[in-house]
PDB file of C-alpha atoms in Angstrom:
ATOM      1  CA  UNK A   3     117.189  98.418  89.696  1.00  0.00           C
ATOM      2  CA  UNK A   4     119.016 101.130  91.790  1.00  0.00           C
ATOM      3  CA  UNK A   5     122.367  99.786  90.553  1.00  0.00           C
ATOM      4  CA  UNK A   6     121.902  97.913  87.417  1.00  0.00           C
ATOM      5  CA  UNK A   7     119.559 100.868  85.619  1.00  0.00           C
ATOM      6  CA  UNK A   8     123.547 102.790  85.268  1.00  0.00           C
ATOM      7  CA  UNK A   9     124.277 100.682  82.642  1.00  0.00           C
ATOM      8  CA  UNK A  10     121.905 100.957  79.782  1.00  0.00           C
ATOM      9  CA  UNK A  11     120.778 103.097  76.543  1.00  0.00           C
ATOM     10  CA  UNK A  12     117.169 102.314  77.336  1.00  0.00           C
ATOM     11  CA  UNK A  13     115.206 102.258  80.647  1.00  0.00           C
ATOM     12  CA  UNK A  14     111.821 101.422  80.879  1.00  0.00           C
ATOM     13  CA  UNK A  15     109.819 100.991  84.210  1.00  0.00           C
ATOM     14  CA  UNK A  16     106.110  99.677  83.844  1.00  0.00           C
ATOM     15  CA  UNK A  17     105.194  99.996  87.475  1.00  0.00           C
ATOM     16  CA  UNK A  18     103.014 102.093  90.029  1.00  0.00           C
ATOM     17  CA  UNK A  19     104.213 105.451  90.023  1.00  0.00           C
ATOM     18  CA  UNK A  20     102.914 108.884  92.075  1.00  0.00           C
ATOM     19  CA  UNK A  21     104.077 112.731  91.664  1.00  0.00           C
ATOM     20  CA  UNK A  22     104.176 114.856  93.923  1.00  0.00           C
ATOM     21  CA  UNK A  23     103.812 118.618  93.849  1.00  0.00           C
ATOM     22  CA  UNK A  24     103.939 118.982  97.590  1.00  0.00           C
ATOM     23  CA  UNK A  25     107.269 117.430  97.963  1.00  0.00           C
ATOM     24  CA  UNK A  26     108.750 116.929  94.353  1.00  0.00           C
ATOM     25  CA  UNK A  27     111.631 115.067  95.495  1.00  0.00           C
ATOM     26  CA  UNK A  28     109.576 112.806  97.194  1.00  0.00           C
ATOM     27  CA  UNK A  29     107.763 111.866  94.094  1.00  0.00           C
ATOM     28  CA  UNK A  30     108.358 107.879  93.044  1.00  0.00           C
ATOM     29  CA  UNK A  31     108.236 104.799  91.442  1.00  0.00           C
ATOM     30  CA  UNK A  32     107.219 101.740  93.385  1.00  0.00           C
ATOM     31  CA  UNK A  33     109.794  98.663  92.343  1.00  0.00           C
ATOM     32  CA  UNK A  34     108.419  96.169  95.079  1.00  0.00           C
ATOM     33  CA  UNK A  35     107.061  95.985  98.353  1.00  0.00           C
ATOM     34  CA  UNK A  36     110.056  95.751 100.936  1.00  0.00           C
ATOM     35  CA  UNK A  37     110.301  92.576 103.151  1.00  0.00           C
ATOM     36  CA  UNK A  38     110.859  92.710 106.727  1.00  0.00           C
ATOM     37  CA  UNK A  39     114.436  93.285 107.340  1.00  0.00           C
ATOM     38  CA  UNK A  40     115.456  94.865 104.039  1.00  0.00           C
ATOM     39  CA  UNK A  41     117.276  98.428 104.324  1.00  0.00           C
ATOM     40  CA  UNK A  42     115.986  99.237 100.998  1.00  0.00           C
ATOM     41  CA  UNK A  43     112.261 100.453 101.357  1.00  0.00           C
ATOM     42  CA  UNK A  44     111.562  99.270  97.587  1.00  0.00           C
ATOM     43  CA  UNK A  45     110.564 103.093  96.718  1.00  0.00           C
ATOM     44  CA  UNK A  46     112.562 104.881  94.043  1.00  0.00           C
ATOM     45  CA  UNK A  47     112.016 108.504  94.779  1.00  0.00           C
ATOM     46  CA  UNK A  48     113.526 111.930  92.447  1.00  0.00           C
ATOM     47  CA  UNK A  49     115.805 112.664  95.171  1.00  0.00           C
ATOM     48  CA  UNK A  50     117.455 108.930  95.063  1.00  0.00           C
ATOM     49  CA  UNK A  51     117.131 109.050  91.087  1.00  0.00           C
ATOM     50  CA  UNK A  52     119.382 112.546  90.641  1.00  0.00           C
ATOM     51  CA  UNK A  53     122.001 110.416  93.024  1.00  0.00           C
ATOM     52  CA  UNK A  54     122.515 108.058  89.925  1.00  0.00           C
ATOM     53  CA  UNK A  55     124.968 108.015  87.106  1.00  0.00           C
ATOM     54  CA  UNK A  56     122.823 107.249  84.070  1.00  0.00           C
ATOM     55  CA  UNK A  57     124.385 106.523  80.639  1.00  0.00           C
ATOM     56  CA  UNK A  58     120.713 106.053  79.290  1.00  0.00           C
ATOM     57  CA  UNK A  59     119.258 108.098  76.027  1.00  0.00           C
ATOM     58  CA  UNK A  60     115.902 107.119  76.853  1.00  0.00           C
ATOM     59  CA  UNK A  61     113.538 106.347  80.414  1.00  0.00           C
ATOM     60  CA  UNK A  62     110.544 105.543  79.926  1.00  0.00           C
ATOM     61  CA  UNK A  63     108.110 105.545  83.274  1.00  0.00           C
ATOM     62  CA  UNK A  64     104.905 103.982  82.334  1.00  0.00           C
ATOM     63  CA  UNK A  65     103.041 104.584  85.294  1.00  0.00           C
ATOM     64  CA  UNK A  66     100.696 107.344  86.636  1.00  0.00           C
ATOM     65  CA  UNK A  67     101.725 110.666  87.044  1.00  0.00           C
ATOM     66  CA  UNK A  68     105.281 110.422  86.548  1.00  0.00           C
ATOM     67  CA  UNK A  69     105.601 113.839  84.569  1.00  0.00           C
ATOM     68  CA  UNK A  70     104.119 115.575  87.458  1.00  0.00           C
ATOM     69  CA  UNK A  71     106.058 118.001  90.267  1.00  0.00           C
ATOM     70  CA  UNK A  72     106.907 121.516  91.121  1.00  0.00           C
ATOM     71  CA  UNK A  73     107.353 124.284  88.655  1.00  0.00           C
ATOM     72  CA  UNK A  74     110.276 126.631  89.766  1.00  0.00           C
ATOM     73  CA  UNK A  75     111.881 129.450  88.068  1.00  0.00           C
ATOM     74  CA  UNK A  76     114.745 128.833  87.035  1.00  0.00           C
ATOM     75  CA  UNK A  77     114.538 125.276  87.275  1.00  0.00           C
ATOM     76  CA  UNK A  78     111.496 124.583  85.278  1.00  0.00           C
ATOM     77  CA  UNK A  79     109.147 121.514  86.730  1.00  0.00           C
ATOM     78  CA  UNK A  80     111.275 119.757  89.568  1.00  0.00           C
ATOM     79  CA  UNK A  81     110.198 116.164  89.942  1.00  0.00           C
ATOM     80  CA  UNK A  82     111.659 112.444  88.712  1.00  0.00           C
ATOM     81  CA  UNK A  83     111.914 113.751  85.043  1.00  0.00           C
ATOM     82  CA  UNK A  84     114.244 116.792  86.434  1.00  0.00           C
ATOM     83  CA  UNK A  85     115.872 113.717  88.942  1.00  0.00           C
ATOM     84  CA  UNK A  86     116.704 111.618  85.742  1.00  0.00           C
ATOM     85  CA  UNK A  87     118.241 115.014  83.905  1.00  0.00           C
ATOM     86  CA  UNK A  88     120.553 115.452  87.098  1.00  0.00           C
ATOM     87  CA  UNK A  89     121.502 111.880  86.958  1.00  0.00           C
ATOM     88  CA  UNK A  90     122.750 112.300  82.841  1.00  0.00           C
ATOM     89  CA  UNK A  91     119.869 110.999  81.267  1.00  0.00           C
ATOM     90  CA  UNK A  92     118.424 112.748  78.265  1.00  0.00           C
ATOM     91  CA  UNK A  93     115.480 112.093  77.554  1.00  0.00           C
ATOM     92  CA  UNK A  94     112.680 110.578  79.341  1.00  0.00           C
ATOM     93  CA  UNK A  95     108.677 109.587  78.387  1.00  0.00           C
ATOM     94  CA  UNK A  96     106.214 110.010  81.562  1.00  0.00           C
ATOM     95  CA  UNK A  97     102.613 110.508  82.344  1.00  0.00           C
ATOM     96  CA  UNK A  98     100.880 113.516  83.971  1.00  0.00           C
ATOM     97  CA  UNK A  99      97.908 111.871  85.530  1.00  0.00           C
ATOM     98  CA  UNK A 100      96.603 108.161  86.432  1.00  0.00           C
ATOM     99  CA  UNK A 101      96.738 106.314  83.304  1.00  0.00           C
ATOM    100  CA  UNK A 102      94.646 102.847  81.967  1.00  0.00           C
ATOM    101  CA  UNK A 103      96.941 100.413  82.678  1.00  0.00           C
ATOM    102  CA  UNK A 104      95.777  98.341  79.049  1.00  0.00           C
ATOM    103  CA  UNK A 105      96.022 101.098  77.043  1.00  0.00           C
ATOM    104  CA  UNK A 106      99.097 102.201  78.010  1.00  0.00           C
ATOM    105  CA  UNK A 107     100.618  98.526  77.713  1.00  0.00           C
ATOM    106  CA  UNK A 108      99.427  99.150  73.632  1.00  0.00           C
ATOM    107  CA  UNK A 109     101.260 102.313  73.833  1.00  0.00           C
ATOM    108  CA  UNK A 110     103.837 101.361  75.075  1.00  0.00           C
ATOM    109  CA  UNK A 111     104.320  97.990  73.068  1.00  0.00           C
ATOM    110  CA  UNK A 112     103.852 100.048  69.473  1.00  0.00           C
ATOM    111  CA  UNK A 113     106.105 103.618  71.238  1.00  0.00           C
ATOM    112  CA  UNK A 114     109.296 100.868  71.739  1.00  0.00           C
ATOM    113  CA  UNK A 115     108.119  98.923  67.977  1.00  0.00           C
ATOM    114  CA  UNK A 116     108.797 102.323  66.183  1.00  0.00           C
ATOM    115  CA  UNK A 117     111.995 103.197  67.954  1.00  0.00           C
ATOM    116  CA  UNK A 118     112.980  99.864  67.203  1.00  0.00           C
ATOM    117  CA  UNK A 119     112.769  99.905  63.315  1.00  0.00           C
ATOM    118  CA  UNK A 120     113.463 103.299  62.879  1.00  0.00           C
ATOM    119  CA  UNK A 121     117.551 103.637  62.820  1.00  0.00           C
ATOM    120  CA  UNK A 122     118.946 106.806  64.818  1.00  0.00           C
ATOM    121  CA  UNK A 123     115.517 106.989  66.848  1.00  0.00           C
ATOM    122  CA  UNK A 124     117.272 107.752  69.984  1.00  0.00           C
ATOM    123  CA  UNK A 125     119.457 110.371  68.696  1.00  0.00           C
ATOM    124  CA  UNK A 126     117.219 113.024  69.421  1.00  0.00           C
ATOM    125  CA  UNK A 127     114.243 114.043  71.890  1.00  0.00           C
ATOM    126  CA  UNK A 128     112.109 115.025  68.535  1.00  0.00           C
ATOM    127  CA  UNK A 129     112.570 111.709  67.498  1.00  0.00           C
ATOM    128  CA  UNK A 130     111.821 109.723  70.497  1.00  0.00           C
ATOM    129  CA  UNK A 131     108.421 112.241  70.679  1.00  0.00           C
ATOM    130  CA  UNK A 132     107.678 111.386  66.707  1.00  0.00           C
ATOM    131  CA  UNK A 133     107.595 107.524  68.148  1.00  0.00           C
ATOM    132  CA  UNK A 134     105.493 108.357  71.028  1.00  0.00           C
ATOM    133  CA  UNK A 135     103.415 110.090  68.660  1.00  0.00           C
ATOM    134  CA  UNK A 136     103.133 107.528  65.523  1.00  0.00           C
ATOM    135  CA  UNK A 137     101.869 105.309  69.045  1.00  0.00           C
ATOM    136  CA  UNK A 138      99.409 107.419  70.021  1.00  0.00           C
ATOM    137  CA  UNK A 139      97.829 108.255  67.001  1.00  0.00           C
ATOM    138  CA  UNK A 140      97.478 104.232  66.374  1.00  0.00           C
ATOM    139  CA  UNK A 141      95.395 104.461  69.794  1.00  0.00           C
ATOM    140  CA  UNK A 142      93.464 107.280  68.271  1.00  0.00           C
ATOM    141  CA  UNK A 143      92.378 105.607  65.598  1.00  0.00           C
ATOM    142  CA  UNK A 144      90.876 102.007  67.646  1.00  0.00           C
ATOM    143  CA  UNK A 145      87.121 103.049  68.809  1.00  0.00           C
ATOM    144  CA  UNK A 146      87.726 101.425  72.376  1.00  0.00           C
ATOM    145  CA  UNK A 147      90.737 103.841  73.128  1.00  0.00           C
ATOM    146  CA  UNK A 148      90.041 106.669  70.626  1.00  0.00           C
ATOM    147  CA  UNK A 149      89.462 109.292  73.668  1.00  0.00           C
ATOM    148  CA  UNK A 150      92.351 111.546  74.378  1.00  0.00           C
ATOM    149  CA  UNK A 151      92.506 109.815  77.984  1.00  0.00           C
ATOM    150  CA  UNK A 152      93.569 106.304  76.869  1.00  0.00           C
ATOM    151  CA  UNK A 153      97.005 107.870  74.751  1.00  0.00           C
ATOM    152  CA  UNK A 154      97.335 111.480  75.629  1.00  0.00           C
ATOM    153  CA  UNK A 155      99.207 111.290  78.865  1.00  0.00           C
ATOM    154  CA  UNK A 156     101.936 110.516  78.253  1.00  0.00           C
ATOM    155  CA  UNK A 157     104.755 113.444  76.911  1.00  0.00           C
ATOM    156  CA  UNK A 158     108.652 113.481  75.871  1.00  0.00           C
ATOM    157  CA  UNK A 159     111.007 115.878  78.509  1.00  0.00           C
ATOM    158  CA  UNK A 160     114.308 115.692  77.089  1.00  0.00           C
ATOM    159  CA  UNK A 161     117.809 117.929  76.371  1.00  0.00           C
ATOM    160  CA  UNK A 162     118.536 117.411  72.878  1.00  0.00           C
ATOM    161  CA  UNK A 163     115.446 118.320  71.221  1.00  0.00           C
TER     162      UNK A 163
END
């Protein structure tokens, strides 16, 4: 993921995730569990993000708590959506606490079906938060996820709003 995530417009990474507003740059992803031997601990933390060259318009991290870190002045809220900035991409979807991991799979499957069939979606932050948006107010209206808990979490950080 560390090497092939360079090369595209859209990154999305469903997995387990965990901020941290102790140690933002330690905050992660979790891609897989390492196997014995391996130099690569299978963690993909901010400070190993911001190392990256990223062409992408869009990262989308679908797992808990991604949004969180440090707030600095200056620098605003350090964590893997600051990482991501550093590394050249532009905008990027996360969560700011532990999310339901069915919910956010309907989310996320209607978030990616209006960016898909709306042309020029990804020009703009606005845009990719209208699509987020149009998703979670389809959420809002079901009776099993109508609560703010099952769509709210989730928020746009991007450059080009």
């Amino acid at each position: 993921v560390k090497r092939e995530m360079s090369r595209y417009d859209i990154v999305h990474l469903a997995t387990h995730g965990r901020g941290s507003d102790k140690d933002p740059m330690a905050s992660h992803v979790l891609l897989t569990a390492s196997p014995a031997g391996e130099t690569d601990d299978g963690v993909l933390e901010a400070r190993e993000l911001m190392e990256l060259e990223l062409v992408s318009r869009l990262v989308v991290l679908s797992a808990c708590e991604t949004a969180l870190g440090q707030s600095t002045t200056g620098e605003g809220m350090i964590g893997l959506t600051w990482a991501l900035f550093i590394a050249g991409n532009s905008t990027t979807v996360a969560s700011q606490w532990q999310v339901d991991s069915e919910s956010t799979t309907q989310l996320m499957v209607a978030f990616h079906r209006h960016l898909s069939t709306s042309p020029g979606m990804l020009d703009s932050a606005a845009a990719i938060a209208n699509a987020l948006q149009r998703a979670s107010v389809a959420l809002l209206r079901k009776p099993a996820t109508a609560h703010p808990f099952y769509w709210a979490g989730f928020v746009t950080v991007g450059s080009r709003f």
